[in-house]
CSV table of C-alpha atoms in Angstrom, one decimal:
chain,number,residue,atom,x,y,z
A,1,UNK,CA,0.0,0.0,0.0
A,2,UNK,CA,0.1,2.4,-1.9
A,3,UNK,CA,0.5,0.2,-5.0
A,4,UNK,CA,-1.6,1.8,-7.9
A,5,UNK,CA,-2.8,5.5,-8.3
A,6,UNK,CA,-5.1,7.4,-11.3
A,7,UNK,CA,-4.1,10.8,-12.3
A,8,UNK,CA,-6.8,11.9,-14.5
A,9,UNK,CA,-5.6,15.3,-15.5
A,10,UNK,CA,-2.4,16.5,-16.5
A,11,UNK,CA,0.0,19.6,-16.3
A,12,UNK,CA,-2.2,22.8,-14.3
A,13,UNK,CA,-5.6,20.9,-13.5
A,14,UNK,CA,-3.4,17.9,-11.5
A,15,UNK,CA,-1.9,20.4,-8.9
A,16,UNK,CA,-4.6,23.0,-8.5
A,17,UNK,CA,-3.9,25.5,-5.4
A,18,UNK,CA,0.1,24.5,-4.9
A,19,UNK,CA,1.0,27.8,-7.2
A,20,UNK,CA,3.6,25.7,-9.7
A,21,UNK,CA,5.9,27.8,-11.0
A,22,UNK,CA,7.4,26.1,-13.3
A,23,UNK,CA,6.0,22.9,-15.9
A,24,UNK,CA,7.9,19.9,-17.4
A,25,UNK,CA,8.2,19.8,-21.2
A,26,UNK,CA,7.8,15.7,-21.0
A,27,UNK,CA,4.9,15.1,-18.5
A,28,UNK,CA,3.1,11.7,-19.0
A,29,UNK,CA,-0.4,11.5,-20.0
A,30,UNK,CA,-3.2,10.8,-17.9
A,31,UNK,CA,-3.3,7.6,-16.3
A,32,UNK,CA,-6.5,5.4,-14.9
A,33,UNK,CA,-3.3,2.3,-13.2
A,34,UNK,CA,-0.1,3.8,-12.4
A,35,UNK,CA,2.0,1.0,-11.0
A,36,UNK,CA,5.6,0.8,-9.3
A,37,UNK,CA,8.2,2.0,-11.9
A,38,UNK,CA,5.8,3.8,-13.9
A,39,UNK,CA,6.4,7.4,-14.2
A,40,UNK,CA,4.0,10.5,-12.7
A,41,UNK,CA,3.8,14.1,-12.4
A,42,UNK,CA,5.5,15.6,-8.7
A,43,UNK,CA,5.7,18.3,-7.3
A,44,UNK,CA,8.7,19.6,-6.1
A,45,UNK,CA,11.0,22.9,-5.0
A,46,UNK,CA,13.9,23.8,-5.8
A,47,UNK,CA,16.2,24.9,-2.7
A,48,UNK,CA,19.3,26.5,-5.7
A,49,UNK,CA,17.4,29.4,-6.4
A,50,UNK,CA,16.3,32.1,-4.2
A,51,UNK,CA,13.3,32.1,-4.0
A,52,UNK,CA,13.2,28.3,-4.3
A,53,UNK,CA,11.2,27.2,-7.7
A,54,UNK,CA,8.4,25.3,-7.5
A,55,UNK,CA,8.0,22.4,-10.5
A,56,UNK,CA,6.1,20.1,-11.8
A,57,UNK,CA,8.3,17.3,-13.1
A,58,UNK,CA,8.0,13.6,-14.3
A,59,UNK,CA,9.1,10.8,-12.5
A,60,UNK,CA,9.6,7.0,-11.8
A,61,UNK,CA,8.3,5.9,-8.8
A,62,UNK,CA,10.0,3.9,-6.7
A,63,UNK,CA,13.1,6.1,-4.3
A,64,UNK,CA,16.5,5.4,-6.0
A,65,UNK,CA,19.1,6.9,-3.7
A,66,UNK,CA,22.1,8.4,-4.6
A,67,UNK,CA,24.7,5.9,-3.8
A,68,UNK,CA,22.5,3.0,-5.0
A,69,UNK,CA,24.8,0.9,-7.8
A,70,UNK,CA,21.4,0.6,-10.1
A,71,UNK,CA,18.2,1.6,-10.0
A,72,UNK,CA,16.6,-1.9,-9.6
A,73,UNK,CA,16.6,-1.1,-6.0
A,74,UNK,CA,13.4,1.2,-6.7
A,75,UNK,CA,11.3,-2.0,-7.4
A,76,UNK,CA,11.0,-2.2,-3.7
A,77,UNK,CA,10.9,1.5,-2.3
A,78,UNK,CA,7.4,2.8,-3.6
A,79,UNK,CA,5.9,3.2,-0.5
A,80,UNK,CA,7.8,4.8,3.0
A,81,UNK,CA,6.4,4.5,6.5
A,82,UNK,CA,5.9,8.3,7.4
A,83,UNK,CA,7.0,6.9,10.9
A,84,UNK,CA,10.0,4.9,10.1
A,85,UNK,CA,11.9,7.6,8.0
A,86,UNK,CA,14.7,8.6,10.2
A,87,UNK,CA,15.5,4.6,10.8
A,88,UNK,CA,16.1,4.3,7.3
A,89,UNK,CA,19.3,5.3,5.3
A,90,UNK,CA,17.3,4.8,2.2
A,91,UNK,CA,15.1,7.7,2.9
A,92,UNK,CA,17.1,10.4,6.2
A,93,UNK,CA,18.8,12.2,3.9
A,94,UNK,CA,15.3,12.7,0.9
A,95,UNK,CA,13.4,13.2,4.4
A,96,UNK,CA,15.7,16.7,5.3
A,97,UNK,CA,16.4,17.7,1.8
A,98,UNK,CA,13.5,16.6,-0.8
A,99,UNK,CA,10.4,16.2,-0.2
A,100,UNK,CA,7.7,15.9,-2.6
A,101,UNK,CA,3.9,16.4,-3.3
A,102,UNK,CA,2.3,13.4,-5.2
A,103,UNK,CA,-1.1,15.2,-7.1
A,104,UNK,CA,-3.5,11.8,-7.7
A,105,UNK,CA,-7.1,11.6,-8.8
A,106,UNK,CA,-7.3,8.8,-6.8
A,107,UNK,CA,-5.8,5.4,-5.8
A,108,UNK,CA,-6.5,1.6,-5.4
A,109,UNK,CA,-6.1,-0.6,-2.4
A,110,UNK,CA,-7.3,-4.4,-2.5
A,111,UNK,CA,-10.0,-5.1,0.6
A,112,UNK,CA,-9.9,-9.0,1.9
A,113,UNK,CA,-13.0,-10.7,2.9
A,114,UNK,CA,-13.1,-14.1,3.5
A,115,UNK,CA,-10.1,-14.9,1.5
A,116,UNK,CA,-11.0,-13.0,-1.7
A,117,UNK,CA,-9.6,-9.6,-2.8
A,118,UNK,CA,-11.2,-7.0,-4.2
A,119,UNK,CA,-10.0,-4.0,-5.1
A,120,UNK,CA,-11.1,-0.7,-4.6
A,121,UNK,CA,-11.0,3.0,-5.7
A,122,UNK,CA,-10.8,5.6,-2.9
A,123,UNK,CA,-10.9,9.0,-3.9
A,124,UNK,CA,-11.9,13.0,-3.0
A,125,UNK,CA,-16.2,13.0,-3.1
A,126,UNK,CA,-16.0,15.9,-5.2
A,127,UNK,CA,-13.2,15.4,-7.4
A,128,UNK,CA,-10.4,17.5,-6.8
A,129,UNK,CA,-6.9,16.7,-6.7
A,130,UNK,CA,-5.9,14.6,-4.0
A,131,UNK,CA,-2.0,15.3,-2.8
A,132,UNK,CA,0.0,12.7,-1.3
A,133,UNK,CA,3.4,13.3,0.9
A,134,UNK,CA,6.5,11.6,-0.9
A,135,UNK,CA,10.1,12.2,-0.8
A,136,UNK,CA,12.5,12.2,-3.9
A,137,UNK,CA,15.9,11.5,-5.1
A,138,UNK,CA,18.2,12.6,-8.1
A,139,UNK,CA,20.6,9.2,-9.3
A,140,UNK,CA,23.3,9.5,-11.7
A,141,UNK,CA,23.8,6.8,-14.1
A,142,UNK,CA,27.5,7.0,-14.6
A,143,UNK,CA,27.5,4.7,-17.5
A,144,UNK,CA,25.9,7.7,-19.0
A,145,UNK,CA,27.9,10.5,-20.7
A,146,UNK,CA,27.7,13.9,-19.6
A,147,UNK,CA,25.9,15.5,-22.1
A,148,UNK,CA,23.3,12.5,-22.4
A,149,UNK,CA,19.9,14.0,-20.9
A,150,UNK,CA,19.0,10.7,-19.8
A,151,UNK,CA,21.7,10.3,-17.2
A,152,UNK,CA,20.1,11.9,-14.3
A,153,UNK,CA,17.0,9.6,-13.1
A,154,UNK,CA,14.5,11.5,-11.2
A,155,UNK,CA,12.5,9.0,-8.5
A,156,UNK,CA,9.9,9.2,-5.6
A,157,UNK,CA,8.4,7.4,-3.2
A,158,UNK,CA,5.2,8.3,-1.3
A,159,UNK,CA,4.4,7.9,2.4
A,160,UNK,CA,1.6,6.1,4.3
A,161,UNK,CA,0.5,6.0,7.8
A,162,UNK,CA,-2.0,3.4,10.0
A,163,UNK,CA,-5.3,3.6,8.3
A,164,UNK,CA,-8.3,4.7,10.3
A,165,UNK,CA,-12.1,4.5,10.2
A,166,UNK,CA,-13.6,3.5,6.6
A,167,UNK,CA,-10.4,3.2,5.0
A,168,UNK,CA,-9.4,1.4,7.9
A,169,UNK,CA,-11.7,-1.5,7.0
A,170,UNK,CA,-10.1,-2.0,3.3
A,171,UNK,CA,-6.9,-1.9,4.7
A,172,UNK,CA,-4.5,-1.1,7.3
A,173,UNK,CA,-1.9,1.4,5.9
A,174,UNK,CA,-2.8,4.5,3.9
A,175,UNK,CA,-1.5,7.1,2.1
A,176,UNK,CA,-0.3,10.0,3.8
A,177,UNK,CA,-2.8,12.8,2.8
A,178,UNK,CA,-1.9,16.7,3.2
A,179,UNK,CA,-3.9,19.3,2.9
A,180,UNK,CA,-2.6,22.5,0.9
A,181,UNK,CA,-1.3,24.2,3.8
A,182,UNK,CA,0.6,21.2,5.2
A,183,UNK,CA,1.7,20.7,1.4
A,184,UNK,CA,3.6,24.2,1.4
A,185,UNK,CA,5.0,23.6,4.3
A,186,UNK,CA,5.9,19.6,3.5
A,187,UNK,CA,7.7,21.5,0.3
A,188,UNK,CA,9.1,24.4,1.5
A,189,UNK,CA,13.4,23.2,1.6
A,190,UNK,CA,14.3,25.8,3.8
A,191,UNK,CA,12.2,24.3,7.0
A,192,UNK,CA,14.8,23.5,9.9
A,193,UNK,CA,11.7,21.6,11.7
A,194,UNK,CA,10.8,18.7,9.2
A,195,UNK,CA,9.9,16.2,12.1
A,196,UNK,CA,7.2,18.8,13.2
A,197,UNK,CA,6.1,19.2,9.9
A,198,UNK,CA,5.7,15.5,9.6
A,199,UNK,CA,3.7,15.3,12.7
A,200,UNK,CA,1.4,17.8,12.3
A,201,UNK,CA,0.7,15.9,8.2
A,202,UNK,CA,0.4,13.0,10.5
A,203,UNK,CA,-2.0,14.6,13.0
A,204,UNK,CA,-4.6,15.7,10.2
A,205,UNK,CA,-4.9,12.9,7.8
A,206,UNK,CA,-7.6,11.3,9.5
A,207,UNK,CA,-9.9,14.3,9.0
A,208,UNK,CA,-9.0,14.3,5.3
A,209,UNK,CA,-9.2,10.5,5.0
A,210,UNK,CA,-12.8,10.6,6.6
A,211,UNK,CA,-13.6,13.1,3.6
A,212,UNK,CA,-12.8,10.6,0.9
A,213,UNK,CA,-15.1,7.8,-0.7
A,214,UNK,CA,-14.6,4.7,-2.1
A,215,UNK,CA,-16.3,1.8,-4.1
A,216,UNK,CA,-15.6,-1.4,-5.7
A,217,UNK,CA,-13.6,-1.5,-9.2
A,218,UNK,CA,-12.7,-4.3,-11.7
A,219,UNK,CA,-10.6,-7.2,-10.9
A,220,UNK,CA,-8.9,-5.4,-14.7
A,221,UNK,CA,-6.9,-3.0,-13.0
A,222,UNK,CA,-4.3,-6.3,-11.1
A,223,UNK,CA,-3.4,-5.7,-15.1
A,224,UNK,CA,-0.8,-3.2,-15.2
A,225,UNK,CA,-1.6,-3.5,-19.2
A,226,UNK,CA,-5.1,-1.9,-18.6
A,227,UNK,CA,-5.4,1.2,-18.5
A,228,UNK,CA,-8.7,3.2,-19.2
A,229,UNK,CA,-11.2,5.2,-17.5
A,230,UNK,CA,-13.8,2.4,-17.1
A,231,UNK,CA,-11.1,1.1,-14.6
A,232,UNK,CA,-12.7,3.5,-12.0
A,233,UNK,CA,-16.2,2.9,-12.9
A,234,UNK,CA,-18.1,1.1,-9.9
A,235,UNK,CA,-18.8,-2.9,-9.8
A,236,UNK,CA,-20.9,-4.7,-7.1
A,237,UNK,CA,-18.6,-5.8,-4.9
């Protein structure tokens, strides 16, 4: 968990009141199953100019750090446990230096009755963007020349939290939800308080998750190959 997201709009209508200041030429499309490796819109800013710039920009998910050989090792590192971060070397350093905002329609979690899965899309009532805390990392492929624009790799991974109440039922990790406010302040590089920052994300995500609704999908979206708005569209469960 999280382990499949929809981003329905693209570019200005995906980030909506986080005041981007800058857009990525090479965006990807709309998307209705966004799986592990895939790449998505972030949101990010920029601590090298003053003030810091905030972007829009494309990538993989799945945290490849720095000093990681390949970037295999982002198979595994989709999801981060918001309360685990300063345990792990894989994401300290992202958690004091890059932090990111994940802009989602939506996302799917599997719900386990009696042996059978079925999955589910959970997702704002009214249809606005939905942000999501992540961190991110900048690898180098040094087999790469310098002048190749595909050496640097641009990654994320987003955070989740204990579920509570509804989404609790369907599953018992969630993402971690901000609201705008806590956004600008998960983004802002020059914060010398990030574990308070955290907290306080931490401290109102229930009132945002209790604000969100869900429904049965199609068993078609366990098919990374599918990919089409009729995976959202309710089933009976």
């Amino acid at each position: 968990m999280c382990g499949r997201f929809v981003v329905a709009n693209a570019g200005s209508e995906l980030v909506g009141v986080l005041r981007v200041d800058v857009e990525a030429d090479d965006l990807p499309a709309p998307s209705y199953n966004i799986a592990p490796t895939d790449r998505a819109a972030i949101v990010i800013d920029s601590a090298k100019t003053e003030p810091p710039t905030r972007r829009l920009e494309a990538a993989r998910w799945g945290l490849v750090p720095a000093w990681a050989k390949d970037p295999k090792i982002g198979a595994r590192a989709f999801n981060a446990r918001a309360e685990e971060l300063e345990d792990k070397p894989m994401f300290r350093t992202a958690l004091e230096k890059r932090r990111a905002v994940v802009p989602a329609s939506g996302y799917y979690e599997w719900k386990t009755v009696d042996g059978v899965k079925t999955p589910h899309y959970i997702h704002p009532a009214e249809g606005q963007p939905l942000f999501l805390a992540g961190l991110y990392e900048w690898w180098r492929d040094k087999t790469k020349a310098d002048d190749d624009p595909e050496r640097w790799l641009l990654s994320f991974t987003i955070l989740t939290r204990d579920s509570i109440g509804n989404l609790g039922s369907i599953h018992d990790r969630m993402p971690l939800f901000l609201d705008p406010d806590h956004a600008d302040a998960w983004l802002d590089p020059t914060t010398d308080n990030v574990r308070d920052v955290l907290d306080a994300a931490i401290d109102a995500a229930p009132a945002l998750a209790d604000t969100l609704e869900d429904h049965a999908v199609s068993k078609a979206v366990g098919n990374v190959r599918n990919n089409s708005p009729e995976l959202i569209e309710p089933v009976e469960d």
